[in-house]
CSV table of C-alpha atoms in Angstrom, one decimal:
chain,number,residue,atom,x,y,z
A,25,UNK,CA,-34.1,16.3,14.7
A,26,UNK,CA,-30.6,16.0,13.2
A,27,UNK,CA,-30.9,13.6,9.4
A,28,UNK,CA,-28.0,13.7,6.9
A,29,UNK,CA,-28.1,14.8,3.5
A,30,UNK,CA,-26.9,13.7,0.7
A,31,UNK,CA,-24.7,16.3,-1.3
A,32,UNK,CA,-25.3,17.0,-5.1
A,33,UNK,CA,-21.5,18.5,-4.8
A,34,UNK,CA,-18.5,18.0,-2.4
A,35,UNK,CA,-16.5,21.5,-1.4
A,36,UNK,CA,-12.8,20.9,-2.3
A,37,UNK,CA,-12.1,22.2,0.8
A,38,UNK,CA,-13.6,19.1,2.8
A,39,UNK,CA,-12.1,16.8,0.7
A,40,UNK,CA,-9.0,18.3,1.8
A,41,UNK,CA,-9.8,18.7,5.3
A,42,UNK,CA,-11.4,15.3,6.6
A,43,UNK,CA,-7.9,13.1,6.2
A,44,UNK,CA,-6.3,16.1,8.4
A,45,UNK,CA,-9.2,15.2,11.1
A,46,UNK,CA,-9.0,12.1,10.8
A,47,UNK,CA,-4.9,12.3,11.5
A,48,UNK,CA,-5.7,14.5,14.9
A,49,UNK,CA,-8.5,12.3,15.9
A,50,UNK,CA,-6.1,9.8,15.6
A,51,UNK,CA,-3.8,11.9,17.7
A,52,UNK,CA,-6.1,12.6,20.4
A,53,UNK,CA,-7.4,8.7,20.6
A,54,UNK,CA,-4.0,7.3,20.6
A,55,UNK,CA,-2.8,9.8,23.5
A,56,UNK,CA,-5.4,8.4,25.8
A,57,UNK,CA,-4.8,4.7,24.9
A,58,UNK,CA,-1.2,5.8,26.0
A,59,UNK,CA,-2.9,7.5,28.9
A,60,UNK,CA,-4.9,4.3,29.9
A,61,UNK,CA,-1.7,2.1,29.2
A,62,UNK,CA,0.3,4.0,31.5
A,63,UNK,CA,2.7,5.8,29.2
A,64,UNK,CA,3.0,9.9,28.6
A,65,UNK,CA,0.4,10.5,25.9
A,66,UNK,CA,2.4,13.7,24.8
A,67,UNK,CA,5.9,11.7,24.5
A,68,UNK,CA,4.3,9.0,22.7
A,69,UNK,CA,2.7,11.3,20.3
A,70,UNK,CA,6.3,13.3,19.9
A,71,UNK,CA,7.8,10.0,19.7
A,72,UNK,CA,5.8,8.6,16.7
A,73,UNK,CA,5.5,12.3,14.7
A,74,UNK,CA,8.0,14.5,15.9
A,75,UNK,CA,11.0,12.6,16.7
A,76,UNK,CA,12.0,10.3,13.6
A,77,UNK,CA,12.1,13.8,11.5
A,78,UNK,CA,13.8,16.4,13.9
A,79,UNK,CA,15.0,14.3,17.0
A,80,UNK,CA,18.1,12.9,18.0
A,81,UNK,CA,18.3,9.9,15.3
A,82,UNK,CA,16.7,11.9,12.5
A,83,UNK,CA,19.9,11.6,10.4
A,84,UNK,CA,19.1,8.1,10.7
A,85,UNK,CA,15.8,7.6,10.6
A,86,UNK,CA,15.1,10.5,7.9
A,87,UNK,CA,16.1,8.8,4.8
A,88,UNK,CA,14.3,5.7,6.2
A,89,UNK,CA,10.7,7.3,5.7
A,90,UNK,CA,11.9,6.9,1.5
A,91,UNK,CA,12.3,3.0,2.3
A,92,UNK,CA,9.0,2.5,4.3
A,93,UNK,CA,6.8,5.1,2.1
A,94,UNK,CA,8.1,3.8,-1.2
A,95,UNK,CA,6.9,0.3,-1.5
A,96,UNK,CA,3.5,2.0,0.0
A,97,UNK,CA,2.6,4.6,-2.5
A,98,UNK,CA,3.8,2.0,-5.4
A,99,UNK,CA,1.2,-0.3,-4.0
A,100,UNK,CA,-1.3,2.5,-3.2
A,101,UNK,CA,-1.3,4.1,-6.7
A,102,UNK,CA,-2.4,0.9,-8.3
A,103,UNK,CA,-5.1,0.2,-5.7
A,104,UNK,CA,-6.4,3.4,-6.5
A,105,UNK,CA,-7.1,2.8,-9.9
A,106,UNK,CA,-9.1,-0.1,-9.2
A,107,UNK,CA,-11.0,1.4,-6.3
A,108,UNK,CA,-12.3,4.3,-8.4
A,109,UNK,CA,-14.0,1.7,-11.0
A,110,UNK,CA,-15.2,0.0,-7.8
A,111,UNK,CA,-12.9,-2.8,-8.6
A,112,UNK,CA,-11.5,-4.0,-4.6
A,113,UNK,CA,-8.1,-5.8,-4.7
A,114,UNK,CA,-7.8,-6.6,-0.8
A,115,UNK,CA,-5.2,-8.9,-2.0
A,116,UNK,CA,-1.9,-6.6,-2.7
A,117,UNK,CA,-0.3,-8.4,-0.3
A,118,UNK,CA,-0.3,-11.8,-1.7
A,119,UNK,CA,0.8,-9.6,-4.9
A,120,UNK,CA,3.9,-8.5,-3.2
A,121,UNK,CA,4.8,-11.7,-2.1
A,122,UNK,CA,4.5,-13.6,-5.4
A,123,UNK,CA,6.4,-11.0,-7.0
A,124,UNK,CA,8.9,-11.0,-4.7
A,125,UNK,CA,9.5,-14.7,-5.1
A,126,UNK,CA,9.4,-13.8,-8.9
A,127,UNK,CA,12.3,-11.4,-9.0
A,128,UNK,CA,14.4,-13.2,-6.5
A,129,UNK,CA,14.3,-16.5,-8.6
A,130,UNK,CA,15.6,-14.8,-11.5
A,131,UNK,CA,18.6,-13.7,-9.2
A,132,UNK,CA,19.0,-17.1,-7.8
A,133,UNK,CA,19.0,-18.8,-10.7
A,134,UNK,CA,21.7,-16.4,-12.4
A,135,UNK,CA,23.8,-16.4,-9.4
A,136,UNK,CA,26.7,-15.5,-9.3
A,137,UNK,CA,27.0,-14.7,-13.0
A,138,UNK,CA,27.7,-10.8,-13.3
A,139,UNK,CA,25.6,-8.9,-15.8
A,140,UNK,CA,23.6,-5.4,-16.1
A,141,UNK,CA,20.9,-7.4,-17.6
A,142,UNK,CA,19.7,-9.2,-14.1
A,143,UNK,CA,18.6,-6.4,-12.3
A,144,UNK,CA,16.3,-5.7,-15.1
A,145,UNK,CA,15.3,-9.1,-15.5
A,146,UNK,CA,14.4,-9.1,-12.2
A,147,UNK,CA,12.0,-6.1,-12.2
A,148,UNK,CA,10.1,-7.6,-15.0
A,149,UNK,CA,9.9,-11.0,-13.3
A,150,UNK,CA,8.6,-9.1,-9.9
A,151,UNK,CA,5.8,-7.0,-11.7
A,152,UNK,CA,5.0,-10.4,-14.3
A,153,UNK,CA,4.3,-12.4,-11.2
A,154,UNK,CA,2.5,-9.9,-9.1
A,155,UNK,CA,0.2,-9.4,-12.3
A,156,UNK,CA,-0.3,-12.9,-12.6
A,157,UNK,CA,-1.2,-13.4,-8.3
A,158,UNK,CA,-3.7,-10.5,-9.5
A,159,UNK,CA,-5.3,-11.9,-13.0
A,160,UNK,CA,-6.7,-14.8,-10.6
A,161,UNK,CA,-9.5,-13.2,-9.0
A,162,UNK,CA,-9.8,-10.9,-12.3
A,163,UNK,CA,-10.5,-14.1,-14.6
A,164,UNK,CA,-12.8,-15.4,-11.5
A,165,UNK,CA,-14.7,-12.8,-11.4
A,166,UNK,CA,-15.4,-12.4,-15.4
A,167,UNK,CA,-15.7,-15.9,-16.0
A,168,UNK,CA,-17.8,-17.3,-13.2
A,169,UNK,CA,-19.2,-13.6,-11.0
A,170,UNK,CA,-16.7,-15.0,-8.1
A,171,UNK,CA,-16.1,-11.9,-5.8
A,172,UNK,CA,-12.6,-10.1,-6.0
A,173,UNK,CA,-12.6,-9.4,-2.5
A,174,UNK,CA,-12.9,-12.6,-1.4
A,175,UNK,CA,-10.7,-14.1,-3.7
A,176,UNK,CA,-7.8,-11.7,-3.8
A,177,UNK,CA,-8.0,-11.8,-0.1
A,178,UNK,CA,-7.5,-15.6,0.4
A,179,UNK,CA,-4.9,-15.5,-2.5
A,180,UNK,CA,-2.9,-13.3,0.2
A,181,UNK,CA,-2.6,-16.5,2.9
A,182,UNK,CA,-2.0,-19.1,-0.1
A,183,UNK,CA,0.9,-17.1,-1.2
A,184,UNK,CA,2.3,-16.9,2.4
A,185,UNK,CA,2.6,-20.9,2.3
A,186,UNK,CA,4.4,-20.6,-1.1
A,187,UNK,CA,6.5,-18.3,0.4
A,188,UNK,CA,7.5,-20.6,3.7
A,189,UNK,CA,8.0,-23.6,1.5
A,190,UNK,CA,10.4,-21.6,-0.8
A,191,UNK,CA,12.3,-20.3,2.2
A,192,UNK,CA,12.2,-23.5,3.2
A,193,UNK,CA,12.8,-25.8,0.2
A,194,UNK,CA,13.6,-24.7,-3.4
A,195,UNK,CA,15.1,-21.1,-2.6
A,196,UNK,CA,17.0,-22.1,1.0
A,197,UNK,CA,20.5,-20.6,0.9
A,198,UNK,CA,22.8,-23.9,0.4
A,199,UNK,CA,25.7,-22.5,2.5
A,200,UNK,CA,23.1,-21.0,5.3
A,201,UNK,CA,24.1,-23.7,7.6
A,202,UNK,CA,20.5,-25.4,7.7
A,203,UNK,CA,18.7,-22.1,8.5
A,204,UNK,CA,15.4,-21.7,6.2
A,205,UNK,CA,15.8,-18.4,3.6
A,206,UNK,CA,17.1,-17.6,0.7
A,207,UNK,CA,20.8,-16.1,-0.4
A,208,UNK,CA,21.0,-12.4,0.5
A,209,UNK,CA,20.7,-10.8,-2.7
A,210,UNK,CA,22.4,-7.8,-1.3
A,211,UNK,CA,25.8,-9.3,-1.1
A,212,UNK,CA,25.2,-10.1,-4.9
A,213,UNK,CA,25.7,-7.2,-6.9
A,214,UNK,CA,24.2,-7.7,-10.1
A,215,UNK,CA,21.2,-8.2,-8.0
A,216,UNK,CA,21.5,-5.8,-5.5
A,217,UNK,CA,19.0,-2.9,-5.1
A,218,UNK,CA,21.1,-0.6,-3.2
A,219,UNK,CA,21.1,3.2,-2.5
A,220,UNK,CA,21.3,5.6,-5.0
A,221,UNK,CA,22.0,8.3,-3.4
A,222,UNK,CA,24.2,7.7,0.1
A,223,UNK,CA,22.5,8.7,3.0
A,224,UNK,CA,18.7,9.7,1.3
A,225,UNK,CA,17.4,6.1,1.6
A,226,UNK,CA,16.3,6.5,-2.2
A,227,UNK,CA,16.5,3.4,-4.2
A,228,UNK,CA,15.2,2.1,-7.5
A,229,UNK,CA,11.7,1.1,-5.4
A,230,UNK,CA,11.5,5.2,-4.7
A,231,UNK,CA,12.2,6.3,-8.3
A,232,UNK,CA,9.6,3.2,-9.4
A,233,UNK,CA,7.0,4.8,-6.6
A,234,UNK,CA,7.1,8.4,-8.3
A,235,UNK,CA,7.3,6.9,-11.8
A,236,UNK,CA,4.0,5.3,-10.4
A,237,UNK,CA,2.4,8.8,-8.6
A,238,UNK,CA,2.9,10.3,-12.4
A,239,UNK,CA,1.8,7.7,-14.7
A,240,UNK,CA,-1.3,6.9,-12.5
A,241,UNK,CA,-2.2,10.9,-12.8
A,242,UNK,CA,-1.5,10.8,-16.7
A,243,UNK,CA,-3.9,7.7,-16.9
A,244,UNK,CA,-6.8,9.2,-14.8
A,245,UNK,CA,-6.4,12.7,-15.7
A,246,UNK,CA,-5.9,12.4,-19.3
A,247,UNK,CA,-6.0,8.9,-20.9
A,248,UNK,CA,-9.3,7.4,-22.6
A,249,UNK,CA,-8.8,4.2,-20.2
A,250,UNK,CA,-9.4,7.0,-16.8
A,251,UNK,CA,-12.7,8.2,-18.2
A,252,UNK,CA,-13.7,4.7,-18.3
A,253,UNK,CA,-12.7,4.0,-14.8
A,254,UNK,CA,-14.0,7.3,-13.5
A,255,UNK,CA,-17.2,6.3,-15.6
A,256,UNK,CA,-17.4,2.5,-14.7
A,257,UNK,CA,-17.3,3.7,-10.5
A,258,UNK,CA,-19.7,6.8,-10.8
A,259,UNK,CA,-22.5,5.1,-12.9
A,260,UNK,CA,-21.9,1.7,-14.2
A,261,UNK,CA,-25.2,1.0,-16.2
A,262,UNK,CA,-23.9,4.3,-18.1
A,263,UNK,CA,-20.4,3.5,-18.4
A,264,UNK,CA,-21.8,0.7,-20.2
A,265,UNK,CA,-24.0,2.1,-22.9
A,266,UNK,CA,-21.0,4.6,-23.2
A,267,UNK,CA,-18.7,1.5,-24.7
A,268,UNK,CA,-17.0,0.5,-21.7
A,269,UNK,CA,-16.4,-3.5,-21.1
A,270,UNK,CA,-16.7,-4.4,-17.2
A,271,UNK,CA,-14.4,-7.8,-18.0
A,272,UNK,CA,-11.8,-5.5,-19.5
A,273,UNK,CA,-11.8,-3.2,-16.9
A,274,UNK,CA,-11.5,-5.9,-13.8
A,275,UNK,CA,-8.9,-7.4,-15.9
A,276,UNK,CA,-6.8,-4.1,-16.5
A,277,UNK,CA,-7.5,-2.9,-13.1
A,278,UNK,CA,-6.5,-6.1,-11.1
A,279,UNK,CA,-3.6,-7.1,-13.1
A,280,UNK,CA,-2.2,-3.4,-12.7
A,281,UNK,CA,-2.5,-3.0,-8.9
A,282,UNK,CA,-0.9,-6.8,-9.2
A,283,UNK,CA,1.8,-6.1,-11.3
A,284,UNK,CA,2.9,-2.9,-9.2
A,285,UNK,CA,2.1,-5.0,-5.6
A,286,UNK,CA,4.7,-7.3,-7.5
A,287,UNK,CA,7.1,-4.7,-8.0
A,288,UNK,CA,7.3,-3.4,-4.8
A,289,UNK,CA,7.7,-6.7,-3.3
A,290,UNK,CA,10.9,-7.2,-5.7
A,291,UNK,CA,12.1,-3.4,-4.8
A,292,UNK,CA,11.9,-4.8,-0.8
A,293,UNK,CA,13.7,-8.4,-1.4
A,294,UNK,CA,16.6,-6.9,-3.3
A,295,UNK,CA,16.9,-4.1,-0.9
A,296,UNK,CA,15.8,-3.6,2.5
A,297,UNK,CA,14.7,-7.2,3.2
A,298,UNK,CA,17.5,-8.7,1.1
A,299,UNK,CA,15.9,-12.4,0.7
A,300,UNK,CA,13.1,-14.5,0.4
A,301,UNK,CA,11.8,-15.8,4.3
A,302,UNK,CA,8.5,-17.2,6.0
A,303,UNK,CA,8.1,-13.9,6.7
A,304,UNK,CA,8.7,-12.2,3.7
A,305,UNK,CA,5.1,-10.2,3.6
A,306,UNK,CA,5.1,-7.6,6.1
A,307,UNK,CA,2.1,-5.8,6.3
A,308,UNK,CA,2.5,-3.4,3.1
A,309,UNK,CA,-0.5,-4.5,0.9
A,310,UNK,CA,-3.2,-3.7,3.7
A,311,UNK,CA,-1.7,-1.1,5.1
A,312,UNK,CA,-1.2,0.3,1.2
A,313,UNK,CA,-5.0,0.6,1.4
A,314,UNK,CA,-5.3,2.9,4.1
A,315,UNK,CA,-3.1,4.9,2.0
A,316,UNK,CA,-4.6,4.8,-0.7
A,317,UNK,CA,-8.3,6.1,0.8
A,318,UNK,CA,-6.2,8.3,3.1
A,319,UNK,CA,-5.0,10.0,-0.2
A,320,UNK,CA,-8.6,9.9,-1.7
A,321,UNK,CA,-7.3,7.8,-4.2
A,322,UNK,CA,-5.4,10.9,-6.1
A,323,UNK,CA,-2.2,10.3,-6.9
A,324,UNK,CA,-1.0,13.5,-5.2
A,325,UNK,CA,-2.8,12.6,-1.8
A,326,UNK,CA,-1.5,8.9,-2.1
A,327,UNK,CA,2.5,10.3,-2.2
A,328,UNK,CA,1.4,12.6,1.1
A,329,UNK,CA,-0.4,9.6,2.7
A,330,UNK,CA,2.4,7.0,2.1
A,331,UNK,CA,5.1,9.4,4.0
A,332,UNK,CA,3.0,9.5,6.6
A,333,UNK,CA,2.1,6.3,7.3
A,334,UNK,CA,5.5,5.4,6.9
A,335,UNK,CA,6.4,7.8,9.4
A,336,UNK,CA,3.8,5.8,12.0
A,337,UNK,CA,6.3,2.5,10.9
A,338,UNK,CA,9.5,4.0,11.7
A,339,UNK,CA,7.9,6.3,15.0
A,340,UNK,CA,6.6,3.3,16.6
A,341,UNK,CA,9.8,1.3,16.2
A,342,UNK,CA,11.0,4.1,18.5
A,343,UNK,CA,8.8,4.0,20.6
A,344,UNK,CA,9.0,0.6,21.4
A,345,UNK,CA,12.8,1.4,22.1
A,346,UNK,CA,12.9,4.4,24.0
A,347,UNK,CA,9.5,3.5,25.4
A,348,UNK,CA,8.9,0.4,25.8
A,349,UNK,CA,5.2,0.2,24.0
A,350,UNK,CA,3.8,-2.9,22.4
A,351,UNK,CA,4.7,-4.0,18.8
A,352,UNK,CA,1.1,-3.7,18.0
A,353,UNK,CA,1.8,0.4,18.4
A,354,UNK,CA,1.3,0.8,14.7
A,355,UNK,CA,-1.2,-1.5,14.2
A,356,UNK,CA,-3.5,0.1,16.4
A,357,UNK,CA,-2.4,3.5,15.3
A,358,UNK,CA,-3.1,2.5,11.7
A,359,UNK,CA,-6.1,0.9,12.5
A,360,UNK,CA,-7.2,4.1,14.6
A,361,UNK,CA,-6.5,6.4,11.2
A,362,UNK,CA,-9.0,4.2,8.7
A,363,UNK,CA,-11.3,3.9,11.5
A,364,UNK,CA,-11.5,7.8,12.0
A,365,UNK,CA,-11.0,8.6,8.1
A,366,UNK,CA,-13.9,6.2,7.2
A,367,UNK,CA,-16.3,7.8,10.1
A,368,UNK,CA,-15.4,11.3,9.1
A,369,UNK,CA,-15.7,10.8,5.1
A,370,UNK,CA,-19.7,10.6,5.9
A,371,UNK,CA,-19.2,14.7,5.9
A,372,UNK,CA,-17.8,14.6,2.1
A,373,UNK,CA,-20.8,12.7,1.2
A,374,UNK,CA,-23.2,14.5,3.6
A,375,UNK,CA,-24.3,17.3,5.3
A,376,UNK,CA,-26.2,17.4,8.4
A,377,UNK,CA,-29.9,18.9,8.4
A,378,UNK,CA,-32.3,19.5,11.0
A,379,UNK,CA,-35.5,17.9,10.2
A,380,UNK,CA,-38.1,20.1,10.4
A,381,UNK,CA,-41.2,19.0,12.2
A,382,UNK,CA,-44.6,19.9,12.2
């Protein structure tokens, strides 16, 4: 009979190798969805991978992988922290929202006074209100044992009605003819977050996103404050007759992953989105924590895992050009990847036995 094990020590090596599986399982399961829908499994594949780094459009769609990864591996990296204390913000999205409404209401409220100051302004506002958005579940949760899961998570949907009633109301464009949204805060300069290098995609949200990979490193690697996360998730009881506090940690934790959730959300309204809409949350702050486990929550593996999954964003926008899948293409894809990664991360945490009987 076949039982699992549990393992007093995980090889480095499987670590490493169970995301890879998980990637080609995803692969292999994706082809034959494309099979059943109809479509060339093997185009669809090259489509999604191959295509937006060496095909035809890669000049274009190159540099875009720096524009979809960076708001992901910003978000990711402060996840991370919280998930290795066993701290779970579900809620990054809501985060991202809040702080983009943040940073672009420092904009709109300056416009169309010039100024090196605003941008800056901006960046604080975007990371103060994302902090804030996370600090609710974090002063639930130490003040009356309310989950952070749950909380966080519902946060996300409240936010989303902020943001339709600010497209709507307070922050609608006065000369947008009637139509809900906010100015375009790239045709304002002092608020613009353009490229800053022409033709590499990078803006201030990629330089913010590898600032992010390296400080989150420094902190676990070699900061007081990383022991006491890597303590508080291993063995709690013994983190806490080691001197740790559980209320500072969930504060610290949340309000980090909610400040940078807020940043990244600023990074996308002043740049690639341009303004504040209904629609202003797209997706990043769940699909951030797929990165995050795809990476195994090191900073190194979150960087890998956010180019990646931003290469599934910008693959399945071409193939739902050139052939003619669903919109849900990365969805499932994405949803196909955490499925496989979280099946296949039983073999870091066990080994299979026969059971011998008598």
């Amino acid at each position: 009979m076949i039982r699992l094990v549990p393992r007093t020590d995980t090889p480095l090596v499987l670590q490493i190798a169970t995301p890879v599986m998980a990637v080609l399982a995803t692969m292999v399961a994706g082809g034959v969805l494309f099979a059943v829908m109809g479509h060339d499994p093997v185009a669809a594949i090259r489509t999604i991978f191959w295509d937006p780094l060496f095909g035809p459009a890669a000049g274009y769609s190159r540099p875009q992988l720096l524009v979809k990864a960076a708001p992901l591996i910003l978000i990711a990296s402060g996840l991370a922290v919280g998930f290795r204390a066993g701290i779970w913000n579900i809620g990054a999205e809501g985060q991202y929202i809040i702080g983009a409404i943040a940073g672009a209401a420092v904009a709109l409220a300056a416009y169309p006074a010039p100024g090196m100051w605003i941008f800056p302004a901006m960046v604080v506002a975007g990371a103060a209100g994302g902090w804030a958005w996370g600090m609710i579940p974090a002063l639930l949760r130490n003040w009356f044992g309310a989950s952070e899961i749950l909380v966080s998570l519902m946060l996300v949907y409240v936010a989303q009605r902020i943001a339709a009633w600010m497209a709507f109301g307070p922050m609608k464009n006065p000369e947008g003819m009637g139509f809900p949204g906010s100015r375009n805060l790239q045709q304002y300069p002092a608020a613009a977050n353009p490229e800053l290098i022409a033709g590499t995609g990078a803006h201030w949200g990629v330089v913010a996103a590898a600032a992010a990979v390296l400080a989150t490193w420094f902190l676990m690697s070699r900061h007081i404050r990383g022991f006491h996360i890597r303590a508080a998730g291993i063995a709690p009881r013994a983190a806490r007759f080691a001197g740790v506090k559980p209320e500072t940690l969930v504060a610290f934790c949340l309000g980090l992953s909610g400040a940078l959730a807020g940043m990244a959300g600023l990074f996308e309204v002043a740049g690639p989105a341009g303004q504040i809409t209904d629609k202003v949350g797209v997706g990043y702050g769940f699909t951030a924590i797929i990165v995050a486990f795809l990476g195994r929550l090191h900073p190194v593996g979150i960087l890998l895992a956010g180019l990646l999954l931003a290469l599934t964003y910008i693959g399945g926008e071409m193939a739902q050009l050139m052939l003619n899948l669903p919109a849900a293409t990365v969805q499932v894809f994405q949803g196909m990847l955490l499925f496989f990664l979280l099946g296949l991360d039983l073999l870091t945490r066990y080994r299979i036995a026969r059971k011998v009987t008598a």
